[in-house]
PDB file of C-alpha atoms in Angstrom:
ATOM      1  CA  MET S 409       9.107 -14.232  16.725  1.00  0.00           C
ATOM      2  CA  THR S 410      11.276 -12.009  14.508  1.00  0.00           C
ATOM      3  CA  SER S 411      10.192 -10.493  11.192  1.00  0.00           C
ATOM      4  CA  THR S 412      11.397  -7.861   8.759  1.00  0.00           C
ATOM      5  CA  GLU S 413       9.230  -5.040   7.431  1.00  0.00           C
ATOM      6  CA  THR S 414      10.085  -2.702   4.579  1.00  0.00           C
ATOM      7  CA  PHE S 415       8.433   0.676   4.002  1.00  0.00           C
ATOM      8  CA  HIS S 416       9.258   4.246   3.040  1.00  0.00           C
ATOM      9  CA  CYS S 417       9.799   6.974   5.601  1.00  0.00           C
ATOM     10  CA  THR S 418       7.465   9.912   5.012  1.00  0.00           C
ATOM     11  CA  THR S 419       9.013  12.499   7.330  1.00  0.00           C
ATOM     12  CA  CYS S 420      10.875  14.318   4.541  1.00  0.00           C
ATOM     13  CA  PRO S 421      11.074  14.422   0.734  1.00  0.00           C
ATOM     14  CA  SER S 422      13.924  11.853   0.629  1.00  0.00           C
ATOM     15  CA  GLU S 423      11.450   9.031   1.398  1.00  0.00           C
ATOM     16  CA  CYS S 424      14.182   6.643   2.519  1.00  0.00           C
ATOM     17  CA  LEU S 425      13.409   2.952   2.082  1.00  0.00           C
ATOM     18  CA  LEU S 426      13.564   1.518   5.583  1.00  0.00           C
ATOM     19  CA  THR S 427      14.196  -2.082   6.534  1.00  0.00           C
ATOM     20  CA  VAL S 428      12.976  -2.717  10.051  1.00  0.00           C
ATOM     21  CA  CYS S 429      13.604  -5.806  12.161  1.00  0.00           C
ATOM     22  CA  VAL S 430      10.690  -6.424  14.481  1.00  0.00           C
ATOM     23  CA  GLU S 431      10.507  -8.820  17.381  1.00  0.00           C
ATOM     24  CA  ARG S 432       7.151  -9.692  18.940  1.00  0.00           C
ATOM     25  CA  ASP S 433       6.951 -10.893  22.502  1.00  0.00           C
ATOM     26  CA  GLY S 434       4.608 -13.605  23.759  1.00  0.00           C
ATOM     27  CA  ASP S 435       1.732 -11.095  23.980  1.00  0.00           C
ATOM     28  CA  GLY S 436       2.226  -9.999  20.361  1.00  0.00           C
ATOM     29  CA  VAL S 437       3.666  -6.599  21.319  1.00  0.00           C
ATOM     30  CA  ALA S 438       6.108  -5.355  18.673  1.00  0.00           C
ATOM     31  CA  HIS S 439       9.613  -4.157  19.518  1.00  0.00           C
ATOM     32  CA  VAL S 440      11.939  -2.671  16.899  1.00  0.00           C
ATOM     33  CA  THR S 441      15.402  -4.231  17.168  1.00  0.00           C
ATOM     34  CA  ASN S 442      17.072  -2.644  14.131  1.00  0.00           C
ATOM     35  CA  VAL S 443      16.404   0.024  11.498  1.00  0.00           C
ATOM     36  CA  GLN S 444      18.407   0.317   8.273  1.00  0.00           C
ATOM     37  CA  GLY S 445      18.147   2.623   5.284  1.00  0.00           C
ATOM     38  CA  ASN S 446      17.443   5.837   7.151  1.00  0.00           C
ATOM     39  CA  ARG S 447      19.684   8.771   6.252  1.00  0.00           C
ATOM     40  CA  CYS S 448      18.712  10.816   9.298  1.00  0.00           C
ATOM     41  CA  PRO S 449      17.591  10.202  12.900  1.00  0.00           C
ATOM     42  CA  ARG S 450      13.974  11.035  11.995  1.00  0.00           C
ATOM     43  CA  GLY S 451      13.809   7.850   9.918  1.00  0.00           C
ATOM     44  CA  LYS S 452      14.632   5.681  12.919  1.00  0.00           C
ATOM     45  CA  ARG S 453      12.004   7.427  15.075  1.00  0.00           C
ATOM     46  CA  PHE S 454       9.440   7.141  12.256  1.00  0.00           C
ATOM     47  CA  ALA S 455      10.121   3.398  11.850  1.00  0.00           C
ATOM     48  CA  GLU S 456       9.734   2.743  15.563  1.00  0.00           C
ATOM     49  CA  GLN S 457       6.474   4.730  15.718  1.00  0.00           C
ATOM     50  CA  GLU S 458       5.117   3.107  12.544  1.00  0.00           C
ATOM     51  CA  VAL S 459       5.656  -0.402  13.888  1.00  0.00           C
ATOM     52  CA  VAL S 460       4.477   0.161  17.461  1.00  0.00           C
ATOM     53  CA  CYS S 461       1.572   2.603  16.928  1.00  0.00           C
ATOM     54  CA  PRO S 462       1.130   4.169  13.474  1.00  0.00           C
ATOM     55  CA  MET S 463      -0.085   7.760  13.688  1.00  0.00           C
ATOM     56  CA  ARG S 464      -1.834   9.772  10.962  1.00  0.00           C
ATOM     57  CA  ILE S 465      -3.515  13.127  10.474  1.00  0.00           C
ATOM     58  CA  LEU S 466      -7.197  12.481   9.740  1.00  0.00           C
ATOM     59  CA  ALA S 467      -8.746  14.679   7.050  1.00  0.00           C
ATOM     60  CA  THR S 468     -12.400  14.549   6.031  1.00  0.00           C
ATOM     61  CA  THR S 469     -15.466  16.792   5.796  1.00  0.00           C
ATOM     62  CA  VAL S 470     -18.307  17.859   8.083  1.00  0.00           C
ATOM     63  CA  VAL S 471     -21.817  18.945   7.052  1.00  0.00           C
ATOM     64  CA  VAL S 472     -22.480  22.702   7.273  1.00  0.00           C
ATOM     65  CA  GLU S 473     -25.988  23.966   7.902  1.00  0.00           C
ATOM     66  CA  GLY S 474     -26.924  27.390   6.536  1.00  0.00           C
ATOM     67  CA  GLY S 475     -23.666  27.878   4.691  1.00  0.00           C
ATOM     68  CA  ASP S 476     -22.597  28.858   1.187  1.00  0.00           C
ATOM     69  CA  GLU S 477     -20.968  25.400   1.058  1.00  0.00           C
ATOM     70  CA  HIS S 478     -22.608  22.131   2.121  1.00  0.00           C
ATOM     71  CA  LEU S 479     -19.394  20.663   3.553  1.00  0.00           C
ATOM     72  CA  VAL S 480     -16.355  22.074   5.332  1.00  0.00           C
ATOM     73  CA  PRO S 481     -13.015  20.274   5.116  1.00  0.00           C
ATOM     74  CA  VAL S 482     -11.629  19.375   8.536  1.00  0.00           C
ATOM     75  CA  ARG S 483      -8.481  17.752   9.899  1.00  0.00           C
ATOM     76  CA  THR S 484      -6.978  16.745  13.193  1.00  0.00           C
ATOM     77  CA  CYS S 485      -4.469  19.269  14.573  1.00  0.00           C
ATOM     78  CA  SER S 486      -1.917  16.514  15.011  1.00  0.00           C
ATOM     79  CA  PRO S 487      -1.713  12.812  14.246  1.00  0.00           C
ATOM     80  CA  ILE S 488      -3.909  10.314  16.064  1.00  0.00           C
ATOM     81  CA  PRO S 489      -3.439   6.533  16.188  1.00  0.00           C
ATOM     82  CA  ARG S 490      -4.420   5.005  12.866  1.00  0.00           C
ATOM     83  CA  ALA S 491      -6.331   2.345  14.797  1.00  0.00           C
ATOM     84  CA  LEU S 492      -8.765   5.064  15.943  1.00  0.00           C
ATOM     85  CA  HIS S 493      -9.574   6.420  12.485  1.00  0.00           C
ATOM     86  CA  LYS S 494     -12.650   4.245  11.957  1.00  0.00           C
ATOM     87  CA  ASP S 495     -14.134   5.252  15.321  1.00  0.00           C
ATOM     88  CA  ALA S 496     -13.228   8.886  14.659  1.00  0.00           C
ATOM     89  CA  MET S 497     -15.008   8.785  11.288  1.00  0.00           C
ATOM     90  CA  GLU S 498     -18.135   7.351  12.923  1.00  0.00           C
ATOM     91  CA  THR S 499     -18.117  10.255  15.391  1.00  0.00           C
ATOM     92  CA  ILE S 500     -17.373  12.872  12.729  1.00  0.00           C
ATOM     93  CA  ARG S 501     -20.108  11.550  10.419  1.00  0.00           C
ATOM     94  CA  GLU S 502     -22.681  12.611  13.026  1.00  0.00           C
ATOM     95  CA  LEU S 503     -21.362  16.170  13.388  1.00  0.00           C
ATOM     96  CA  ARG S 504     -23.170  19.222  12.005  1.00  0.00           C
ATOM     97  CA  VAL S 505     -21.897  22.798  12.207  1.00  0.00           C
ATOM     98  CA  SER S 506     -23.687  26.069  11.558  1.00  0.00           C
ATOM     99  CA  ALA S 507     -22.269  28.725   9.273  1.00  0.00           C
ATOM    100  CA  PRO S 508     -20.242  30.816   9.456  1.00  0.00           C
ATOM    101  CA  VAL S 509     -17.198  28.626   9.996  1.00  0.00           C
ATOM    102  CA  ARG S 510     -13.668  30.038   9.981  1.00  0.00           C
ATOM    103  CA  MET S 511     -10.495  28.171   9.151  1.00  0.00           C
ATOM    104  CA  GLY S 512      -8.996  26.974  12.430  1.00  0.00           C
ATOM    105  CA  ASP S 513     -12.319  26.840  14.285  1.00  0.00           C
ATOM    106  CA  VAL S 514     -12.462  23.822  16.586  1.00  0.00           C
ATOM    107  CA  ILE S 515     -15.193  21.554  15.274  1.00  0.00           C
ATOM    108  CA  ALA S 516     -14.679  18.797  17.867  1.00  0.00           C
ATOM    109  CA  ALA S 517     -12.427  19.273  20.893  1.00  0.00           C
ATOM    110  CA  ASN S 518     -10.422  16.339  22.233  1.00  0.00           C
ATOM    111  CA  LEU S 519     -11.585  13.907  19.558  1.00  0.00           C
ATOM    112  CA  LEU S 520     -12.070  10.434  21.105  1.00  0.00           C
ATOM    113  CA  ASP S 521     -10.177  11.564  24.227  1.00  0.00           C
ATOM    114  CA  THR S 522      -6.921  11.762  22.231  1.00  0.00           C
ATOM    115  CA  GLY S 523      -6.185  15.314  23.313  1.00  0.00           C
ATOM    116  CA  VAL S 524      -6.331  16.301  19.638  1.00  0.00           C
ATOM    117  CA  ASP S 525      -8.852  18.772  18.244  1.00  0.00           C
ATOM    118  CA  LEU S 526     -10.652  18.504  14.907  1.00  0.00           C
ATOM    119  CA  VAL S 527     -10.438  21.887  13.153  1.00  0.00           C
ATOM    120  CA  ALA S 528     -11.895  23.510  10.048  1.00  0.00           C
ATOM    121  CA  SER S 529      -9.523  23.775   7.086  1.00  0.00           C
ATOM    122  CA  MET S 530     -11.513  26.413   5.165  1.00  0.00           C
ATOM    123  CA  ASP S 531     -13.864  29.331   5.697  1.00  0.00           C
ATOM    124  CA  VAL S 532     -17.566  28.774   4.995  1.00  0.00           C
ATOM    125  CA  GLY S 533     -19.774  31.842   4.948  1.00  0.00           C
ATOM    126  CA  PRO S 534     -23.493  32.083   5.549  1.00  0.00           C
ATOM    127  CA  ALA S 535     -25.829  31.221   2.661  1.00  0.00           C
TER     128      ALA S 535
END
């Protein structure tokens, strides 16, 4: 089955409007057959990744105990599959860290066995 998807590339400020032809095999696995609208090679790579396995940085907060802030913003060091975000949030919701926390501290190593660490995005001092 062949379909066409249209979305904007987000790899640079140009935000090219991409038109992507997608063919799904009998098992429902998507294969990109054509990409149009990209003004650079990154757009083609982005379109293929977005159709096959969309990846996103996950940003949220974690509870801090004994800190001058109650929450510390955190993010994944690199993108993880968007399909894992719900499971990642369930794991992160249970986390607690003790102050002090420094920006870049690893809050959760190898989140959901993705090979990607969850790190603090801000310093939090002791209360």
